[in-house]
Amino acid sequence: MTAPVYLTDDDVRGAALPIGELADALVPAFRKRSEGVVMMPAKTGMHPSGSDAYFHSMPALVPGVAAGVKWVAGSPSNSSRGLAHIHAHLILSNAETGVPIAVVEAGYLTGLRTAALSLLAARSLARPEAKRLGFIGCGFQAQTHLQAFAEEFPIRQVALYGPRRQSVTAFEEHVADCYGLETVACSHPEEVLASSDIVVTTVPAHRDLVGFLDVRALPEGAFVSMVDLGRSWDAATVGDFDRCLTDDLDQSAALAHNNAAFSAMSFSGDLSGLLAGDVEGRQRTSERIAFLFPGVALADIVAGHMILERVQAPPRR
């Protein structure tokens, strides 16, 4: 039996998979999920007592693509150790035979698939004329989300806030050098909220974090992608959103205990319903809409399979 292919993060980066192309490929997978064809148990986790480390397992089977599981582990304290916050690997198997076909380092892959999920939601839930993009948190996820939104929305200005000045400055330079967009480094997070049509929050988890973002600071018509599971938002204000959606209702019901804002949210639908036409997109220009999502394994499976195909494709002559 042929050994499974091993792809490093550098291989994944080198595949240069466009986030918009990945988002397009996820549409049929989510529609199959709404039909009950895609199998995807809720992610399971271990959180050792007295530690901020975590270990998550995320399985899925996408017929016609692959079956697999992503193993995610990490610790917010890793930055003080000179280590990456998150470490992840994706194992892919043939969906019919079970034969393993690839093991993929999934750090960069996770950034791509997360941004693709945000983009899928934004296509239906953000205002298409959105020009102002805001970030609370300026790390790796901010970079992939900038790439996704800058490709499909007429972004002109990027507002930034983060607790570490070094990260904010580095992201400012990235925005200017790679996209030529105007940047506004904000002293307070409320400034980002008030000046943005689309907001992405990527605040890392830690034991002492208390939600500090107030929904009421958002302008009418804002769309928020809560990459951080809503942990940065004040739970007392999330009821001020006009609507809240998630990536998968079943999984979010199982994980809603994660933090106060997550628990306080009432979801009106998920991506499967949205893409199958069972849930309406933006209904009014003035709606403030939140997309809080834990991330779904079906997206990792589709992304990993696409990257494997790109890496294995014969070179063009």
PDB file of C-alpha atoms in Angstrom:
ATOM      1  CA  MET A   1       0.000   0.000   0.000  1.00  0.00           C
ATOM      2  CA  THR A   2       1.298   3.444  -0.894  1.00  0.00           C
ATOM      3  CA  ALA A   3       2.227   5.522   2.123  1.00  0.00           C
ATOM      4  CA  PRO A   4       0.118   8.641   2.709  1.00  0.00           C
ATOM      5  CA  VAL A   5       1.535  11.926   1.458  1.00  0.00           C
ATOM      6  CA  TYR A   6       2.891  14.263   4.126  1.00  0.00           C
ATOM      7  CA  LEU A   7       2.399  17.979   3.499  1.00  0.00           C
ATOM      8  CA  THR A   8       4.104  20.639   5.599  1.00  0.00           C
ATOM      9  CA  ASP A   9       2.799  24.145   6.238  1.00  0.00           C
ATOM     10  CA  ASP A  10       5.252  25.316   3.570  1.00  0.00           C
ATOM     11  CA  ASP A  11       3.649  22.883   1.104  1.00  0.00           C
ATOM     12  CA  VAL A  12       0.225  24.246   2.007  1.00  0.00           C
ATOM     13  CA  ARG A  13       1.397  27.826   1.513  1.00  0.00           C
ATOM     14  CA  GLY A  14       3.069  26.878  -1.745  1.00  0.00           C
ATOM     15  CA  ALA A  15      -0.183  25.451  -3.101  1.00  0.00           C
ATOM     16  CA  ALA A  16      -1.455  29.060  -3.137  1.00  0.00           C
ATOM     17  CA  LEU A  17      -5.102  28.093  -2.810  1.00  0.00           C
ATOM     18  CA  PRO A  18      -7.214  31.254  -3.267  1.00  0.00           C
ATOM     19  CA  ILE A  19      -9.611  31.783  -0.377  1.00  0.00           C
ATOM     20  CA  GLY A  20     -12.441  32.706  -2.730  1.00  0.00           C
ATOM     21  CA  GLU A  21     -11.929  29.463  -4.656  1.00  0.00           C
ATOM     22  CA  LEU A  22     -12.044  27.501  -1.412  1.00  0.00           C
ATOM     23  CA  ALA A  23     -15.242  29.306  -0.398  1.00  0.00           C
ATOM     24  CA  ASP A  24     -16.817  28.350  -3.738  1.00  0.00           C
ATOM     25  CA  ALA A  25     -15.861  24.694  -3.206  1.00  0.00           C
ATOM     26  CA  LEU A  26     -17.441  24.678   0.251  1.00  0.00           C
ATOM     27  CA  VAL A  27     -20.892  25.567  -1.083  1.00  0.00           C
ATOM     28  CA  PRO A  28     -21.807  22.038  -2.309  1.00  0.00           C
ATOM     29  CA  ALA A  29     -20.394  20.503   0.885  1.00  0.00           C
ATOM     30  CA  PHE A  30     -22.640  22.656   3.048  1.00  0.00           C
ATOM     31  CA  ARG A  31     -25.623  21.886   0.844  1.00  0.00           C
ATOM     32  CA  LYS A  32     -24.890  18.174   1.295  1.00  0.00           C
ATOM     33  CA  ARG A  33     -24.735  18.829   5.028  1.00  0.00           C
ATOM     34  CA  SER A  34     -28.258  20.303   4.884  1.00  0.00           C
ATOM     35  CA  GLU A  35     -29.386  17.124   3.101  1.00  0.00           C
ATOM     36  CA  GLY A  36     -27.869  14.919   5.803  1.00  0.00           C
ATOM     37  CA  VAL A  37     -25.259  13.486   3.439  1.00  0.00           C
ATOM     38  CA  VAL A  38     -22.168  14.911   5.120  1.00  0.00           C
ATOM     39  CA  MET A  39     -21.357  13.247   8.451  1.00  0.00           C
ATOM     40  CA  MET A  40     -19.860  15.591  11.030  1.00  0.00           C
ATOM     41  CA  PRO A  41     -20.007  14.895  14.770  1.00  0.00           C
ATOM     42  CA  ALA A  42     -19.402  17.911  16.991  1.00  0.00           C
ATOM     43  CA  LYS A  43     -15.780  18.560  17.857  1.00  0.00           C
ATOM     44  CA  THR A  44     -14.654  17.121  21.173  1.00  0.00           C
ATOM     45  CA  GLY A  45     -12.156  18.710  23.506  1.00  0.00           C
ATOM     46  CA  MET A  46      -9.912  18.222  26.504  1.00  0.00           C
ATOM     47  CA  HIS A  47      -8.932  21.136  28.739  1.00  0.00           C
ATOM     48  CA  PRO A  48      -6.519  20.100  31.502  1.00  0.00           C
ATOM     49  CA  SER A  49      -7.268  21.553  34.929  1.00  0.00           C
ATOM     50  CA  GLY A  50      -4.961  24.384  35.938  1.00  0.00           C
ATOM     51  CA  SER A  51      -3.689  24.882  32.402  1.00  0.00           C
ATOM     52  CA  ASP A  52      -4.723  26.984  29.416  1.00  0.00           C
ATOM     53  CA  ALA A  53      -3.751  24.173  27.035  1.00  0.00           C
ATOM     54  CA  TYR A  54      -6.456  22.504  24.963  1.00  0.00           C
ATOM     55  CA  PHE A  55      -6.784  19.491  22.663  1.00  0.00           C
ATOM     56  CA  HIS A  56      -9.588  19.199  20.089  1.00  0.00           C
ATOM     57  CA  SER A  57     -10.624  16.433  17.688  1.00  0.00           C
ATOM     58  CA  MET A  58     -12.709  17.335  14.605  1.00  0.00           C
ATOM     59  CA  PRO A  59     -13.958  14.483  12.342  1.00  0.00           C
ATOM     60  CA  ALA A  60     -16.036  14.607   9.164  1.00  0.00           C
ATOM     61  CA  LEU A  61     -16.879  12.575   6.080  1.00  0.00           C
ATOM     62  CA  VAL A  62     -17.631  14.467   2.871  1.00  0.00           C
ATOM     63  CA  PRO A  63     -18.800  11.965   0.208  1.00  0.00           C
ATOM     64  CA  GLY A  64     -16.964  12.374  -3.060  1.00  0.00           C
ATOM     65  CA  VAL A  65     -14.118  14.205  -1.324  1.00  0.00           C
ATOM     66  CA  ALA A  66     -12.607  12.404   1.693  1.00  0.00           C
ATOM     67  CA  ALA A  67     -13.050  11.430   5.307  1.00  0.00           C
ATOM     68  CA  GLY A  68     -10.752  12.754   7.961  1.00  0.00           C
ATOM     69  CA  VAL A  69     -10.045  14.247  11.324  1.00  0.00           C
ATOM     70  CA  LYS A  70      -8.216  17.385  12.387  1.00  0.00           C
ATOM     71  CA  TRP A  71      -6.288  17.278  15.657  1.00  0.00           C
ATOM     72  CA  VAL A  72      -5.825  20.752  17.118  1.00  0.00           C
ATOM     73  CA  ALA A  73      -3.788  21.493  20.217  1.00  0.00           C
ATOM     74  CA  GLY A  74      -2.326  24.628  21.688  1.00  0.00           C
ATOM     75  CA  SER A  75      -2.001  27.139  24.473  1.00  0.00           C
ATOM     76  CA  PRO A  76      -2.404  30.939  24.532  1.00  0.00           C
ATOM     77  CA  SER A  77       0.681  30.987  26.787  1.00  0.00           C
ATOM     78  CA  ASN A  78       2.826  29.637  23.965  1.00  0.00           C
ATOM     79  CA  SER A  79       3.781  33.131  22.819  1.00  0.00           C
ATOM     80  CA  SER A  80       5.745  33.581  26.049  1.00  0.00           C
ATOM     81  CA  ARG A  81       7.491  30.292  25.299  1.00  0.00           C
ATOM     82  CA  GLY A  82       8.490  31.347  21.796  1.00  0.00           C
ATOM     83  CA  LEU A  83       6.013  28.836  20.325  1.00  0.00           C
ATOM     84  CA  ALA A  84       3.043  29.143  17.996  1.00  0.00           C
ATOM     85  CA  HIS A  85      -0.316  29.388  19.771  1.00  0.00           C
ATOM     86  CA  ILE A  86      -1.939  26.585  17.745  1.00  0.00           C
ATOM     87  CA  HIS A  87      -0.596  23.285  16.384  1.00  0.00           C
ATOM     88  CA  ALA A  88      -2.782  21.215  14.091  1.00  0.00           C
ATOM     89  CA  HIS A  89      -2.652  18.207  11.761  1.00  0.00           C
ATOM     90  CA  LEU A  90      -5.265  16.890   9.355  1.00  0.00           C
ATOM     91  CA  ILE A  91      -5.477  13.189   8.482  1.00  0.00           C
ATOM     92  CA  LEU A  92      -7.297  12.417   5.213  1.00  0.00           C
ATOM     93  CA  SER A  93      -8.610   8.995   4.200  1.00  0.00           C
ATOM     94  CA  ASN A  94     -10.323   7.691   1.086  1.00  0.00           C
ATOM     95  CA  ALA A  95     -14.051   8.058   1.782  1.00  0.00           C
ATOM     96  CA  GLU A  96     -14.853   4.588   0.363  1.00  0.00           C
ATOM     97  CA  THR A  97     -11.927   2.395   1.373  1.00  0.00           C
ATOM     98  CA  GLY A  98     -10.657   4.133   4.492  1.00  0.00           C
ATOM     99  CA  VAL A  99      -7.110   4.022   3.131  1.00  0.00           C
ATOM    100  CA  PRO A 100      -5.125   7.011   4.475  1.00  0.00           C
ATOM    101  CA  ILE A 101      -4.111   9.356   1.672  1.00  0.00           C
ATOM    102  CA  ALA A 102      -2.480  12.315   3.402  1.00  0.00           C
ATOM    103  CA  VAL A 103      -1.302  13.870   6.635  1.00  0.00           C
ATOM    104  CA  VAL A 104      -1.331  17.638   6.403  1.00  0.00           C
ATOM    105  CA  GLU A 105       0.157  20.172   8.782  1.00  0.00           C
ATOM    106  CA  ALA A 106      -2.912  22.309   9.370  1.00  0.00           C
ATOM    107  CA  GLY A 107      -1.774  25.564  10.923  1.00  0.00           C
ATOM    108  CA  TYR A 108      -1.872  27.593   7.730  1.00  0.00           C
ATOM    109  CA  LEU A 109      -4.744  25.462   6.390  1.00  0.00           C
ATOM    110  CA  THR A 110      -6.845  26.421   9.421  1.00  0.00           C
ATOM    111  CA  GLY A 111      -6.305  30.098   8.666  1.00  0.00           C
ATOM    112  CA  LEU A 112      -7.421  29.599   5.067  1.00  0.00           C
ATOM    113  CA  ARG A 113     -10.533  27.601   5.893  1.00  0.00           C
ATOM    114  CA  THR A 114     -11.572  29.959   8.691  1.00  0.00           C
ATOM    115  CA  ALA A 115     -11.338  32.973   6.409  1.00  0.00           C
ATOM    116  CA  ALA A 116     -13.266  31.046   3.733  1.00  0.00           C
ATOM    117  CA  LEU A 117     -16.084  30.395   6.232  1.00  0.00           C
ATOM    118  CA  SER A 118     -16.203  34.093   7.146  1.00  0.00           C
ATOM    119  CA  LEU A 119     -16.274  35.008   3.470  1.00  0.00           C
ATOM    120  CA  LEU A 120     -19.098  32.557   2.750  1.00  0.00           C
ATOM    121  CA  ALA A 121     -21.188  34.156   5.488  1.00  0.00           C
ATOM    122  CA  ALA A 122     -20.270  37.697   4.433  1.00  0.00           C
ATOM    123  CA  ARG A 123     -21.355  37.088   0.847  1.00  0.00           C
ATOM    124  CA  SER A 124     -24.936  36.815   2.114  1.00  0.00           C
ATOM    125  CA  LEU A 125     -24.843  38.784   5.352  1.00  0.00           C
ATOM    126  CA  ALA A 126     -22.529  41.789   4.852  1.00  0.00           C
ATOM    127  CA  ARG A 127     -23.481  44.787   2.757  1.00  0.00           C
ATOM    128  CA  PRO A 128     -21.863  44.356  -0.676  1.00  0.00           C
ATOM    129  CA  GLU A 129     -20.731  47.989  -0.689  1.00  0.00           C
ATOM    130  CA  ALA A 130     -18.822  47.590   2.613  1.00  0.00           C
ATOM    131  CA  LYS A 131     -15.630  49.670   2.421  1.00  0.00           C
ATOM    132  CA  ARG A 132     -14.381  49.814   6.005  1.00  0.00           C
ATOM    133  CA  LEU A 133     -12.829  46.722   7.563  1.00  0.00           C
ATOM    134  CA  GLY A 134     -11.972  46.505  11.255  1.00  0.00           C
ATOM    135  CA  PHE A 135      -9.865  44.058  13.263  1.00  0.00           C
ATOM    136  CA  ILE A 136      -9.812  43.425  16.991  1.00  0.00           C
ATOM    137  CA  GLY A 137      -6.681  41.290  17.118  1.00  0.00           C
ATOM    138  CA  CYS A 138      -3.895  41.538  14.556  1.00  0.00           C
ATOM    139  CA  GLY A 139      -2.402  38.054  14.253  1.00  0.00           C
ATOM    140  CA  PHE A 140      -2.395  35.376  11.588  1.00  0.00           C
ATOM    141  CA  GLN A 141      -6.183  35.065  11.327  1.00  0.00           C
ATOM    142  CA  ALA A 142      -6.376  38.800  10.675  1.00  0.00           C
ATOM    143  CA  GLN A 143      -4.043  38.348   7.693  1.00  0.00           C
ATOM    144  CA  THR A 144      -6.088  35.596   6.061  1.00  0.00           C
ATOM    145  CA  HIS A 145      -9.345  37.477   6.668  1.00  0.00           C
ATOM    146  CA  LEU A 146      -7.885  40.630   5.155  1.00  0.00           C
ATOM    147  CA  GLN A 147      -6.973  38.607   2.071  1.00  0.00           C
ATOM    148  CA  ALA A 148     -10.469  37.143   1.822  1.00  0.00           C
ATOM    149  CA  PHE A 149     -12.397  40.392   2.236  1.00  0.00           C
ATOM    150  CA  ALA A 150     -10.047  42.573   0.179  1.00  0.00           C
ATOM    151  CA  GLU A 151     -10.525  40.236  -2.794  1.00  0.00           C
ATOM    152  CA  GLU A 152     -14.338  40.444  -2.806  1.00  0.00           C
ATOM    153  CA  PHE A 153     -15.364  43.712  -1.138  1.00  0.00           C
ATOM    154  CA  PRO A 154     -14.443  47.308  -2.118  1.00  0.00           C
ATOM    155  CA  ILE A 155     -12.322  47.779   1.010  1.00  0.00           C
ATOM    156  CA  ARG A 156     -10.672  51.191   1.290  1.00  0.00           C
ATOM    157  CA  GLN A 157      -9.824  51.503   4.988  1.00  0.00           C
ATOM    158  CA  VAL A 158      -8.623  49.081   7.663  1.00  0.00           C
ATOM    159  CA  ALA A 159      -9.001  49.951  11.359  1.00  0.00           C
ATOM    160  CA  LEU A 160      -6.848  48.005  13.833  1.00  0.00           C
ATOM    161  CA  TYR A 161      -6.717  47.375  17.546  1.00  0.00           C
ATOM    162  CA  GLY A 162      -4.662  44.895  19.552  1.00  0.00           C
ATOM    163  CA  PRO A 163      -3.087  44.683  23.009  1.00  0.00           C
ATOM    164  CA  ARG A 164       0.434  44.215  21.614  1.00  0.00           C
ATOM    165  CA  ARG A 165       1.752  47.267  19.785  1.00  0.00           C
ATOM    166  CA  GLN A 166       4.319  45.139  17.943  1.00  0.00           C
ATOM    167  CA  SER A 167       1.571  43.012  16.347  1.00  0.00           C
ATOM    168  CA  VAL A 168      -0.490  46.066  15.392  1.00  0.00           C
ATOM    169  CA  THR A 169       2.512  47.742  13.743  1.00  0.00           C
ATOM    170  CA  ALA A 170       3.441  44.579  11.841  1.00  0.00           C
ATOM    171  CA  PHE A 171      -0.128  44.183  10.581  1.00  0.00           C
ATOM    172  CA  GLU A 172      -0.284  47.869   9.608  1.00  0.00           C
ATOM    173  CA  GLU A 173       2.821  47.377   7.467  1.00  0.00           C
ATOM    174  CA  HIS A 174       1.340  44.205   5.947  1.00  0.00           C
ATOM    175  CA  VAL A 175      -1.872  46.019   5.003  1.00  0.00           C
ATOM    176  CA  ALA A 176       0.003  48.926   3.423  1.00  0.00           C
ATOM    177  CA  ASP A 177       2.690  46.896   1.643  1.00  0.00           C
ATOM    178  CA  CYS A 178       0.486  44.079   0.295  1.00  0.00           C
ATOM    179  CA  TYR A 179      -2.797  45.882  -0.331  1.00  0.00           C
ATOM    180  CA  GLY A 180      -2.039  49.612  -0.420  1.00  0.00           C
ATOM    181  CA  LEU A 181      -4.985  50.346   1.865  1.00  0.00           C
ATOM    182  CA  GLU A 182      -5.343  53.166   4.363  1.00  0.00           C
ATOM    183  CA  THR A 183      -4.823  51.997   7.950  1.00  0.00           C
ATOM    184  CA  VAL A 184      -6.070  53.497  11.201  1.00  0.00           C
ATOM    185  CA  ALA A 185      -4.445  52.224  14.399  1.00  0.00           C
ATOM    186  CA  CYS A 186      -6.975  52.759  17.184  1.00  0.00           C
ATOM    187  CA  SER A 187      -6.301  53.392  20.863  1.00  0.00           C
ATOM    188  CA  HIS A 188      -9.566  51.803  21.968  1.00  0.00           C
ATOM    189  CA  PRO A 189     -11.542  48.878  20.518  1.00  0.00           C
ATOM    190  CA  GLU A 190     -14.734  50.968  20.394  1.00  0.00           C
ATOM    191  CA  GLU A 191     -13.080  53.140  17.749  1.00  0.00           C
ATOM    192  CA  VAL A 192     -12.705  50.090  15.504  1.00  0.00           C
ATOM    193  CA  LEU A 193     -16.327  49.075  15.993  1.00  0.00           C
ATOM    194  CA  ALA A 194     -17.685  52.549  15.328  1.00  0.00           C
ATOM    195  CA  SER A 195     -15.714  53.014  12.111  1.00  0.00           C
ATOM    196  CA  SER A 196     -16.201  49.611  10.417  1.00  0.00           C
ATOM    197  CA  ASP A 197     -18.724  48.028   8.065  1.00  0.00           C
ATOM    198  CA  ILE A 198     -17.161  44.579   8.615  1.00  0.00           C
ATOM    199  CA  VAL A 199     -15.489  43.628  11.905  1.00  0.00           C
ATOM    200  CA  VAL A 200     -13.329  40.544  12.568  1.00  0.00           C
ATOM    201  CA  THR A 201     -12.548  39.640  16.175  1.00  0.00           C
ATOM    202  CA  THR A 202      -9.708  37.203  16.834  1.00  0.00           C
ATOM    203  CA  VAL A 203      -8.924  37.654  20.534  1.00  0.00           C
ATOM    204  CA  PRO A 204      -7.097  34.582  21.954  1.00  0.00           C
ATOM    205  CA  ALA A 205      -8.627  32.707  24.871  1.00  0.00           C
ATOM    206  CA  HIS A 206      -7.196  33.065  28.340  1.00  0.00           C
ATOM    207  CA  ARG A 207      -8.581  32.334  31.762  1.00  0.00           C
ATOM    208  CA  ASP A 208      -8.955  35.961  32.856  1.00  0.00           C
ATOM    209  CA  LEU A 209     -10.584  37.289  29.691  1.00  0.00           C
ATOM    210  CA  VAL A 210     -13.887  39.106  30.221  1.00  0.00           C
ATOM    211  CA  GLY A 211     -15.941  40.164  27.206  1.00  0.00           C
ATOM    212  CA  PHE A 212     -15.300  43.860  26.547  1.00  0.00           C
ATOM    213  CA  LEU A 213     -16.811  44.667  23.126  1.00  0.00           C
ATOM    214  CA  ASP A 214     -20.196  46.409  23.124  1.00  0.00           C
ATOM    215  CA  VAL A 215     -22.529  45.630  20.216  1.00  0.00           C
ATOM    216  CA  ARG A 216     -24.118  49.049  20.641  1.00  0.00           C
ATOM    217  CA  ALA A 217     -20.883  50.687  19.439  1.00  0.00           C
ATOM    218  CA  LEU A 218     -21.368  49.201  15.964  1.00  0.00           C
ATOM    219  CA  PRO A 219     -22.871  51.330  13.182  1.00  0.00           C
ATOM    220  CA  GLU A 220     -26.101  50.241  11.547  1.00  0.00           C
ATOM    221  CA  GLY A 221     -25.559  47.635   8.846  1.00  0.00           C
ATOM    222  CA  ALA A 222     -22.373  46.181  10.353  1.00  0.00           C
ATOM    223  CA  PHE A 223     -21.402  42.543   9.881  1.00  0.00           C
ATOM    224  CA  VAL A 224     -19.225  40.872  12.520  1.00  0.00           C
ATOM    225  CA  SER A 225     -17.232  37.667  12.096  1.00  0.00           C
ATOM    226  CA  MET A 226     -16.473  36.272  15.537  1.00  0.00           C
ATOM    227  CA  VAL A 227     -13.472  34.068  14.859  1.00  0.00           C
ATOM    228  CA  ASP A 228     -12.838  34.045  18.614  1.00  0.00           C
ATOM    229  CA  LEU A 229     -16.177  32.336  19.393  1.00  0.00           C
ATOM    230  CA  GLY A 230     -17.519  35.619  20.737  1.00  0.00           C
ATOM    231  CA  ARG A 231     -15.294  35.509  23.825  1.00  0.00           C
ATOM    232  CA  SER A 232     -14.280  39.168  23.301  1.00  0.00           C
ATOM    233  CA  TRP A 233     -17.906  40.383  23.307  1.00  0.00           C
ATOM    234  CA  ASP A 234     -19.906  41.566  26.308  1.00  0.00           C
ATOM    235  CA  ALA A 235     -22.607  38.916  26.745  1.00  0.00           C
ATOM    236  CA  ALA A 236     -25.022  41.525  28.086  1.00  0.00           C
ATOM    237  CA  THR A 237     -25.062  43.287  24.707  1.00  0.00           C
ATOM    238  CA  VAL A 238     -25.177  40.444  22.160  1.00  0.00           C
ATOM    239  CA  GLY A 239     -28.972  40.620  22.232  1.00  0.00           C
ATOM    240  CA  ASP A 240     -28.604  43.955  20.427  1.00  0.00           C
ATOM    241  CA  PHE A 241     -27.629  42.172  17.216  1.00  0.00           C
ATOM    242  CA  ASP A 242     -30.581  41.976  14.821  1.00  0.00           C
ATOM    243  CA  ARG A 243     -29.579  38.435  13.877  1.00  0.00           C
ATOM    244  CA  CYS A 244     -26.912  35.872  14.771  1.00  0.00           C
ATOM    245  CA  LEU A 245     -25.852  32.930  12.626  1.00  0.00           C
ATOM    246  CA  THR A 246     -23.310  30.157  13.007  1.00  0.00           C
ATOM    247  CA  ASP A 247     -21.551  27.637  10.769  1.00  0.00           C
ATOM    248  CA  ASP A 248     -23.385  24.538  12.065  1.00  0.00           C
ATOM    249  CA  LEU A 249     -26.361  24.629  14.424  1.00  0.00           C
ATOM    250  CA  ASP A 250     -25.865  21.112  15.805  1.00  0.00           C
ATOM    251  CA  GLN A 251     -22.231  21.657  16.691  1.00  0.00           C
ATOM    252  CA  SER A 252     -22.847  25.114  18.157  1.00  0.00           C
ATOM    253  CA  ALA A 253     -25.621  23.755  20.369  1.00  0.00           C
ATOM    254  CA  ALA A 254     -23.084  21.285  21.780  1.00  0.00           C
ATOM    255  CA  LEU A 255     -20.410  23.950  22.301  1.00  0.00           C
ATOM    256  CA  ALA A 256     -22.449  26.962  23.428  1.00  0.00           C
ATOM    257  CA  HIS A 257     -21.159  26.609  26.988  1.00  0.00           C
ATOM    258  CA  ASN A 258     -17.742  27.768  25.728  1.00  0.00           C
ATOM    259  CA  ASN A 259     -18.178  31.344  26.950  1.00  0.00           C
ATOM    260  CA  ALA A 260     -20.834  33.778  28.140  1.00  0.00           C
ATOM    261  CA  ALA A 261     -21.443  35.497  24.795  1.00  0.00           C
ATOM    262  CA  PHE A 262     -21.742  32.155  22.974  1.00  0.00           C
ATOM    263  CA  SER A 263     -24.246  30.935  25.567  1.00  0.00           C
ATOM    264  CA  ALA A 264     -26.282  34.143  25.315  1.00  0.00           C
ATOM    265  CA  MET A 265     -26.682  34.030  21.543  1.00  0.00           C
ATOM    266  CA  SER A 266     -29.777  32.777  19.786  1.00  0.00           C
ATOM    267  CA  PHE A 267     -28.954  31.594  16.270  1.00  0.00           C
ATOM    268  CA  SER A 268     -31.445  32.078  13.443  1.00  0.00           C
ATOM    269  CA  GLY A 269     -29.624  29.737  11.088  1.00  0.00           C
ATOM    270  CA  ASP A 270     -26.331  28.312   9.865  1.00  0.00           C
ATOM    271  CA  LEU A 271     -24.274  28.141   6.685  1.00  0.00           C
ATOM    272  CA  SER A 272     -25.974  24.960   5.481  1.00  0.00           C
ATOM    273  CA  GLY A 273     -29.380  26.610   5.698  1.00  0.00           C
ATOM    274  CA  LEU A 274     -28.085  29.843   4.201  1.00  0.00           C
ATOM    275  CA  LEU A 275     -26.450  28.143   1.206  1.00  0.00           C
ATOM    276  CA  ALA A 276     -29.383  25.770   0.667  1.00  0.00           C
ATOM    277  CA  GLY A 277     -31.764  28.739   0.528  1.00  0.00           C
ATOM    278  CA  ASP A 278     -33.628  27.788   3.709  1.00  0.00           C
ATOM    279  CA  VAL A 279     -32.306  30.806   5.641  1.00  0.00           C
ATOM    280  CA  GLU A 280     -32.473  34.356   4.323  1.00  0.00           C
ATOM    281  CA  GLY A 281     -29.415  36.507   3.888  1.00  0.00           C
ATOM    282  CA  ARG A 282     -29.351  40.189   4.824  1.00  0.00           C
ATOM    283  CA  GLN A 283     -32.911  41.485   4.855  1.00  0.00           C
ATOM    284  CA  ARG A 284     -32.360  45.184   5.620  1.00  0.00           C
ATOM    285  CA  THR A 285     -29.472  47.574   5.065  1.00  0.00           C
ATOM    286  CA  SER A 286     -29.578  48.590   8.725  1.00  0.00           C
ATOM    287  CA  GLU A 287     -29.284  45.082  10.207  1.00  0.00           C
ATOM    288  CA  ARG A 288     -26.396  44.389  12.571  1.00  0.00           C
ATOM    289  CA  ILE A 289     -25.534  40.742  11.977  1.00  0.00           C
ATOM    290  CA  ALA A 290     -23.133  38.461  13.850  1.00  0.00           C
ATOM    291  CA  PHE A 291     -21.518  35.268  12.602  1.00  0.00           C
ATOM    292  CA  LEU A 292     -20.177  33.291  15.565  1.00  0.00           C
ATOM    293  CA  PHE A 293     -18.603  30.011  14.474  1.00  0.00           C
ATOM    294  CA  PRO A 294     -16.463  27.298  16.077  1.00  0.00           C
ATOM    295  CA  GLY A 295     -15.177  26.099  12.685  1.00  0.00           C
ATOM    296  CA  VAL A 296     -16.312  22.921  10.985  1.00  0.00           C
ATOM    297  CA  ALA A 297     -14.348  19.828  10.014  1.00  0.00           C
ATOM    298  CA  LEU A 298     -16.057  19.561   6.621  1.00  0.00           C
ATOM    299  CA  ALA A 299     -14.249  22.769   5.641  1.00  0.00           C
ATOM    300  CA  ASP A 300     -10.897  21.320   6.738  1.00  0.00           C
ATOM    301  CA  ILE A 301     -11.551  18.164   4.709  1.00  0.00           C
ATOM    302  CA  VAL A 302     -12.439  20.105   1.552  1.00  0.00           C
ATOM    303  CA  ALA A 303      -9.493  22.480   1.971  1.00  0.00           C
ATOM    304  CA  GLY A 304      -7.012  19.683   2.644  1.00  0.00           C
ATOM    305  CA  HIS A 305      -8.203  17.691  -0.363  1.00  0.00           C
ATOM    306  CA  MET A 306      -7.977  20.728  -2.656  1.00  0.00           C
ATOM    307  CA  ILE A 307      -4.448  21.464  -1.472  1.00  0.00           C
ATOM    308  CA  LEU A 308      -3.424  17.829  -1.960  1.00  0.00           C
ATOM    309  CA  GLU A 309      -4.726  17.920  -5.526  1.00  0.00           C
ATOM    310  CA  ARG A 310      -2.869  21.161  -6.267  1.00  0.00           C
ATOM    311  CA  VAL A 311       0.385  19.800  -4.833  1.00  0.00           C
ATOM    312  CA  GLN A 312       0.090  16.538  -6.783  1.00  0.00           C
ATOM    313  CA  ALA A 313      -1.012  18.138 -10.076  1.00  0.00           C
ATOM    314  CA  PRO A 314       1.612  17.718 -12.822  1.00  0.00           C
ATOM    315  CA  PRO A 315       3.474  20.945 -13.652  1.00  0.00           C
ATOM    316  CA  ARG A 316       2.158  22.906 -16.608  1.00  0.00           C
ATOM    317  CA  ARG A 317       4.349  22.990 -19.668  1.00  0.00           C
TER     318      ARG A 317
END
